Amino acid sequence: MSGIFISFEGIDGAGKSTHIHALADALRSQDRALKLTREPGGTALAEQLRNMVLNDSMDPMTEALLVFAARRDHVQRVILPALARGEVVLCDRFTDATFAYQGGGRGFEWQVLQQLEHWVQHDGQSGLLQPHTTVWFDLPPAVAAERLAGARVPDKFESQPIAFFESVAAGYARRQSEDPARFVRINAHQAPAAVWQDVQAALRARGVLPS
Ligand code: TYD
């Protein structure tokens, strides 16, 4: 039995968290075994690395190495075991965020990230671990900035200027163009109820939710 791995992506302020929780509730109500997790994070070690990545200043390569170190631990200890048990894994961000933030936002080399992705997510038997579906909440950076303004104390990324998020969004678009079948692009510039309708429709179409 093998589970289903779903990741959720988007720039800060895109509103993905609400919908991840709504989806978790919808799956639980059907008695699906579920693992709700996030990156960077998801294990004790990876949560410590998250703290550093979100709060300490560092060069882009250090940032990329730390998020991939956190990911390795998370994949080995949490994601692969949950999938092997047949669970649905809902992951708030995964490797596309590294391409978007460290690649697009910070300008770190795409090819080096591809190499790190291969080292961290590839194994001889099952090939490259990727989400079955990636739900990408796409929102203009200016709108996201308005939503974030005053909402809470911003972390290192949330306090970046709009130009940074334009580059992050371009990173997501590039990732989607490299693997379009995996991505579901959701127009996040709508009322939350309309976004939720779109998320449900996309996941029904992919057999994650019953039609
Ligand atoms: P986020 O997922 O938005 O969590 P919260 O809702 O608690 O703020 O925050 C994670 C931040 O980490 C986000 O700004 C994106 C960044 N990030 C990277 O820069 N690289 C990565 O590989 C990942 C997974 C996240």
mmCIF file with all atom_site columns, N, CA and C and ligand atoms in Angstrom, residues 12 16-17 38-40 50 53-54 63 67 71 92-95 97-98 101-102 152 155 157-158, ligand 1:
data_model
loop_
_atom_site.group_PDB
_atom_site.id
_atom_site.type_symbol
_atom_site.label_atom_id
_atom_site.label_alt_id
_atom_site.label_comp_id
_atom_site.label_asym_id
_atom_site.label_entity_id
_atom_site.label_seq_id
_atom_site.pdbx_PDB_ins_code
_atom_site.Cartn_x
_atom_site.Cartn_y
_atom_site.Cartn_z
_atom_site.occupancy
_atom_site.B_iso_or_equiv
_atom_site.pdbx_formal_charge
_atom_site.auth_seq_id
_atom_site.auth_comp_id
_atom_site.auth_asym_id
_atom_site.auth_atom_id
_atom_site.pdbx_PDB_model_num
ATOM   1  N N   . ASP A 1 12  ? 4.609  34.063 0.576  1.00 0.00 ? 12  ASP A N   1
ATOM   2  C CA  . ASP A 1 12  ? 4.057  34.409 1.894  1.00 0.00 ? 12  ASP A CA  1
ATOM   3  C C   . ASP A 1 12  ? 2.831  35.302 1.703  1.00 0.00 ? 12  ASP A C   1
ATOM   4  N N   . LYS A 1 16  ? -2.303 29.781 2.022  1.00 0.00 ? 16  LYS A N   1
ATOM   5  C CA  . LYS A 1 16  ? -2.405 28.321 1.901  1.00 0.00 ? 16  LYS A CA  1
ATOM   6  C C   . LYS A 1 16  ? -2.797 27.605 3.197  1.00 0.00 ? 16  LYS A C   1
ATOM   7  N N   . SER A 1 17  ? -2.376 28.134 4.362  1.00 0.00 ? 17  SER A N   1
ATOM   8  C CA  . SER A 1 17  ? -2.569 27.400 5.625  1.00 0.00 ? 17  SER A CA  1
ATOM   9  C C   . SER A 1 17  ? -4.034 27.051 5.911  1.00 0.00 ? 17  SER A C   1
ATOM   10 N N   . ARG A 1 38  ? 5.157  20.089 7.674  1.00 0.00 ? 38  ARG A N   1
ATOM   11 C CA  . ARG A 1 38  ? 5.583  21.329 7.012  1.00 0.00 ? 38  ARG A CA  1
ATOM   12 C C   . ARG A 1 38  ? 7.076  21.343 6.782  1.00 0.00 ? 38  ARG A C   1
ATOM   13 N N   . GLU A 1 39  ? 7.507  22.233 5.895  1.00 0.00 ? 39  GLU A N   1
ATOM   14 C CA  . GLU A 1 39  ? 8.946  22.459 5.677  1.00 0.00 ? 39  GLU A CA  1
ATOM   15 C C   . GLU A 1 39  ? 9.234  23.962 5.659  1.00 0.00 ? 39  GLU A C   1
ATOM   16 N N   . PRO A 1 40  ? 10.435 24.410 6.071  1.00 0.00 ? 40  PRO A N   1
ATOM   17 C CA  . PRO A 1 40  ? 11.377 23.551 6.756  1.00 0.00 ? 40  PRO A CA  1
ATOM   18 C C   . PRO A 1 40  ? 10.749 23.103 8.073  1.00 0.00 ? 40  PRO A C   1
ATOM   19 N N   . ARG A 1 50  ? 14.816 25.052 10.923 1.00 0.00 ? 50  ARG A N   1
ATOM   20 C CA  . ARG A 1 50  ? 13.836 26.054 10.492 1.00 0.00 ? 50  ARG A CA  1
ATOM   21 C C   . ARG A 1 50  ? 14.051 27.372 11.231 1.00 0.00 ? 50  ARG A C   1
ATOM   22 N N   . VAL A 1 53  ? 16.964 29.145 9.734  1.00 0.00 ? 53  VAL A N   1
ATOM   23 C CA  . VAL A 1 53  ? 16.710 29.632 8.368  1.00 0.00 ? 53  VAL A CA  1
ATOM   24 C C   . VAL A 1 53  ? 15.778 30.844 8.389  1.00 0.00 ? 53  VAL A C   1
ATOM   25 N N   . LEU A 1 54  ? 14.791 30.825 9.277  1.00 0.00 ? 54  LEU A N   1
ATOM   26 C CA  . LEU A 1 54  ? 13.809 31.914 9.286  1.00 0.00 ? 54  LEU A CA  1
ATOM   27 C C   . LEU A 1 54  ? 14.275 33.151 10.050 1.00 0.00 ? 54  LEU A C   1
ATOM   28 N N   . GLU A 1 63  ? 21.713 28.834 3.249  1.00 0.00 ? 63  GLU A N   1
ATOM   29 C CA  . GLU A 1 63  ? 20.257 28.679 3.360  1.00 0.00 ? 63  GLU A CA  1
ATOM   30 C C   . GLU A 1 63  ? 19.798 27.417 2.625  1.00 0.00 ? 63  GLU A C   1
ATOM   31 N N   . VAL A 1 67  ? 18.078 24.075 4.333  1.00 0.00 ? 67  VAL A N   1
ATOM   32 C CA  . VAL A 1 67  ? 16.719 23.576 4.036  1.00 0.00 ? 67  VAL A CA  1
ATOM   33 C C   . VAL A 1 67  ? 16.770 22.154 3.476  1.00 0.00 ? 67  VAL A C   1
ATOM   34 N N   . ARG A 1 71  ? 15.200 18.837 5.068  1.00 0.00 ? 71  ARG A N   1
ATOM   35 C CA  . ARG A 1 71  ? 14.349 17.997 4.201  1.00 0.00 ? 71  ARG A CA  1
ATOM   36 C C   . ARG A 1 71  ? 14.778 16.532 4.259  1.00 0.00 ? 71  ARG A C   1
ATOM   37 N N   . ASP A 1 92  ? 3.053  21.385 4.057  1.00 0.00 ? 92  ASP A N   1
ATOM   38 C CA  . ASP A 1 92  ? 3.041  22.827 3.849  1.00 0.00 ? 92  ASP A CA  1
ATOM   39 C C   . ASP A 1 92  ? 4.444  23.237 3.383  1.00 0.00 ? 92  ASP A C   1
ATOM   40 N N   . ARG A 1 93  ? 4.607  23.346 2.089  1.00 0.00 ? 93  ARG A N   1
ATOM   41 C CA  . ARG A 1 93  ? 5.865  23.611 1.378  1.00 0.00 ? 93  ARG A CA  1
ATOM   42 C C   . ARG A 1 93  ? 6.732  22.362 1.268  1.00 0.00 ? 93  ARG A C   1
ATOM   43 N N   . PHE A 1 94  ? 7.417  22.266 0.121  1.00 0.00 ? 94  PHE A N   1
ATOM   44 C CA  . PHE A 1 94  ? 8.426  21.224 -0.093 1.00 0.00 ? 94  PHE A CA  1
ATOM   45 C C   . PHE A 1 94  ? 9.490  21.831 -1.013 1.00 0.00 ? 94  PHE A C   1
ATOM   46 N N   . THR A 1 95  ? 10.115 21.031 -1.830 1.00 0.00 ? 95  THR A N   1
ATOM   47 C CA  . THR A 1 95  ? 11.302 21.492 -2.571 1.00 0.00 ? 95  THR A CA  1
ATOM   48 C C   . THR A 1 95  ? 11.036 22.639 -3.543 1.00 0.00 ? 95  THR A C   1
ATOM   49 N N   . ALA A 1 97  ? 9.597  25.221 -2.904 1.00 0.00 ? 97  ALA A N   1
ATOM   50 C CA  . ALA A 1 97  ? 9.865  26.456 -2.148 1.00 0.00 ? 97  ALA A CA  1
ATOM   51 C C   . ALA A 1 97  ? 11.353 26.791 -2.172 1.00 0.00 ? 97  ALA A C   1
ATOM   52 N N   . THR A 1 98  ? 12.191 25.787 -2.191 1.00 0.00 ? 98  THR A N   1
ATOM   53 C CA  . THR A 1 98  ? 13.636 26.046 -2.242 1.00 0.00 ? 98  THR A CA  1
ATOM   54 C C   . THR A 1 98  ? 14.009 26.645 -3.604 1.00 0.00 ? 98  THR A C   1
ATOM   55 N N   . TYR A 1 101 ? 12.363 30.282 -3.456 1.00 0.00 ? 101 TYR A N   1
ATOM   56 C CA  . TYR A 1 101 ? 12.953 31.269 -2.539 1.00 0.00 ? 101 TYR A CA  1
ATOM   57 C C   . TYR A 1 101 ? 14.473 31.376 -2.695 1.00 0.00 ? 101 TYR A C   1
ATOM   58 N N   . GLN A 1 102 ? 15.174 30.235 -2.620 1.00 0.00 ? 102 GLN A N   1
ATOM   59 C CA  . GLN A 1 102 ? 16.640 30.315 -2.722 1.00 0.00 ? 102 GLN A CA  1
ATOM   60 C C   . GLN A 1 102 ? 17.059 30.497 -4.184 1.00 0.00 ? 102 GLN A C   1
ATOM   61 N N   . ARG A 1 152 ? 1.205  40.209 11.491 1.00 0.00 ? 152 ARG A N   1
ATOM   62 C CA  . ARG A 1 152 ? 2.023  39.649 12.576 1.00 0.00 ? 152 ARG A CA  1
ATOM   63 C C   . ARG A 1 152 ? 3.442  40.157 12.404 1.00 0.00 ? 152 ARG A C   1
ATOM   64 N N   . ASP A 1 155 ? 8.852  37.434 9.667  1.00 0.00 ? 155 ASP A N   1
ATOM   65 C CA  . ASP A 1 155 ? 10.148 36.772 9.773  1.00 0.00 ? 155 ASP A CA  1
ATOM   66 C C   . ASP A 1 155 ? 11.066 37.298 8.667  1.00 0.00 ? 155 ASP A C   1
ATOM   67 N N   . PHE A 1 157 ? 11.924 36.289 5.759  1.00 0.00 ? 157 PHE A N   1
ATOM   68 C CA  . PHE A 1 157 ? 11.423 36.311 4.387  1.00 0.00 ? 157 PHE A CA  1
ATOM   69 C C   . PHE A 1 157 ? 10.244 37.270 4.242  1.00 0.00 ? 157 PHE A C   1
ATOM   70 N N   . GLU A 1 158 ? 9.344  37.220 5.227  1.00 0.00 ? 158 GLU A N   1
ATOM   71 C CA  . GLU A 1 158 ? 8.132  38.054 5.124  1.00 0.00 ? 158 GLU A CA  1
ATOM   72 C C   . GLU A 1 158 ? 8.463  39.540 5.084  1.00 0.00 ? 158 GLU A C   1
HETATM 73 P P1  . TYD B 2 .   ? 5.695  29.570 5.944  1.00 0.00 ? 1   TYD B P1  1
HETATM 74 O O1  . TYD B 2 .   ? 5.577  28.253 5.282  1.00 0.00 ? 1   TYD B O1  1
HETATM 75 O O2  . TYD B 2 .   ? 5.049  30.720 5.265  1.00 0.00 ? 1   TYD B O2  1
HETATM 76 O O3  . TYD B 2 .   ? 5.221  29.358 7.422  1.00 0.00 ? 1   TYD B O3  1
HETATM 77 P P2  . TYD B 2 .   ? 4.430  30.396 8.329  1.00 0.00 ? 1   TYD B P2  1
HETATM 78 O O4  . TYD B 2 .   ? 3.044  30.349 7.792  1.00 0.00 ? 1   TYD B O4  1
HETATM 79 O O5  . TYD B 2 .   ? 4.610  29.811 9.683  1.00 0.00 ? 1   TYD B O5  1
HETATM 80 O O6  . TYD B 2 .   ? 5.123  31.719 8.152  1.00 0.00 ? 1   TYD B O6  1
HETATM 81 O O7  . TYD B 2 .   ? 7.212  29.991 6.247  1.00 0.00 ? 1   TYD B O7  1
HETATM 82 C C1  . TYD B 2 .   ? 8.293  29.338 5.796  1.00 0.00 ? 1   TYD B C1  1
HETATM 83 C C2  . TYD B 2 .   ? 9.251  30.307 5.165  1.00 0.00 ? 1   TYD B C2  1
HETATM 84 O O8  . TYD B 2 .   ? 10.424 29.607 4.758  1.00 0.00 ? 1   TYD B O8  1
HETATM 85 C C3  . TYD B 2 .   ? 8.690  30.972 3.929  1.00 0.00 ? 1   TYD B C3  1
HETATM 86 O O9  . TYD B 2 .   ? 8.987  32.358 3.963  1.00 0.00 ? 1   TYD B O9  1
HETATM 87 C C4  . TYD B 2 .   ? 9.442  30.343 2.802  1.00 0.00 ? 1   TYD B C4  1
HETATM 88 C C5  . TYD B 2 .   ? 10.728 29.900 3.418  1.00 0.00 ? 1   TYD B C5  1
HETATM 89 N N1  . TYD B 2 .   ? 11.309 28.708 2.792  1.00 0.00 ? 1   TYD B N1  1
HETATM 90 C C6  . TYD B 2 .   ? 12.479 28.803 2.072  1.00 0.00 ? 1   TYD B C6  1
HETATM 91 O O10 . TYD B 2 .   ? 13.033 29.908 1.945  1.00 0.00 ? 1   TYD B O10 1
HETATM 92 N N2  . TYD B 2 .   ? 13.006 27.693 1.483  1.00 0.00 ? 1   TYD B N2  1
HETATM 93 C C7  . TYD B 2 .   ? 12.435 26.471 1.604  1.00 0.00 ? 1   TYD B C7  1
HETATM 94 O O11 . TYD B 2 .   ? 12.943 25.470 1.053  1.00 0.00 ? 1   TYD B O11 1
HETATM 95 C C8  . TYD B 2 .   ? 11.219 26.369 2.366  1.00 0.00 ? 1   TYD B C8  1
HETATM 96 C C9  . TYD B 2 .   ? 10.554 25.026 2.515  1.00 0.00 ? 1   TYD B C9  1
HETATM 97 C C10 . TYD B 2 .   ? 10.688 27.513 2.932  1.00 0.00 ? 1   TYD B C10 1
#
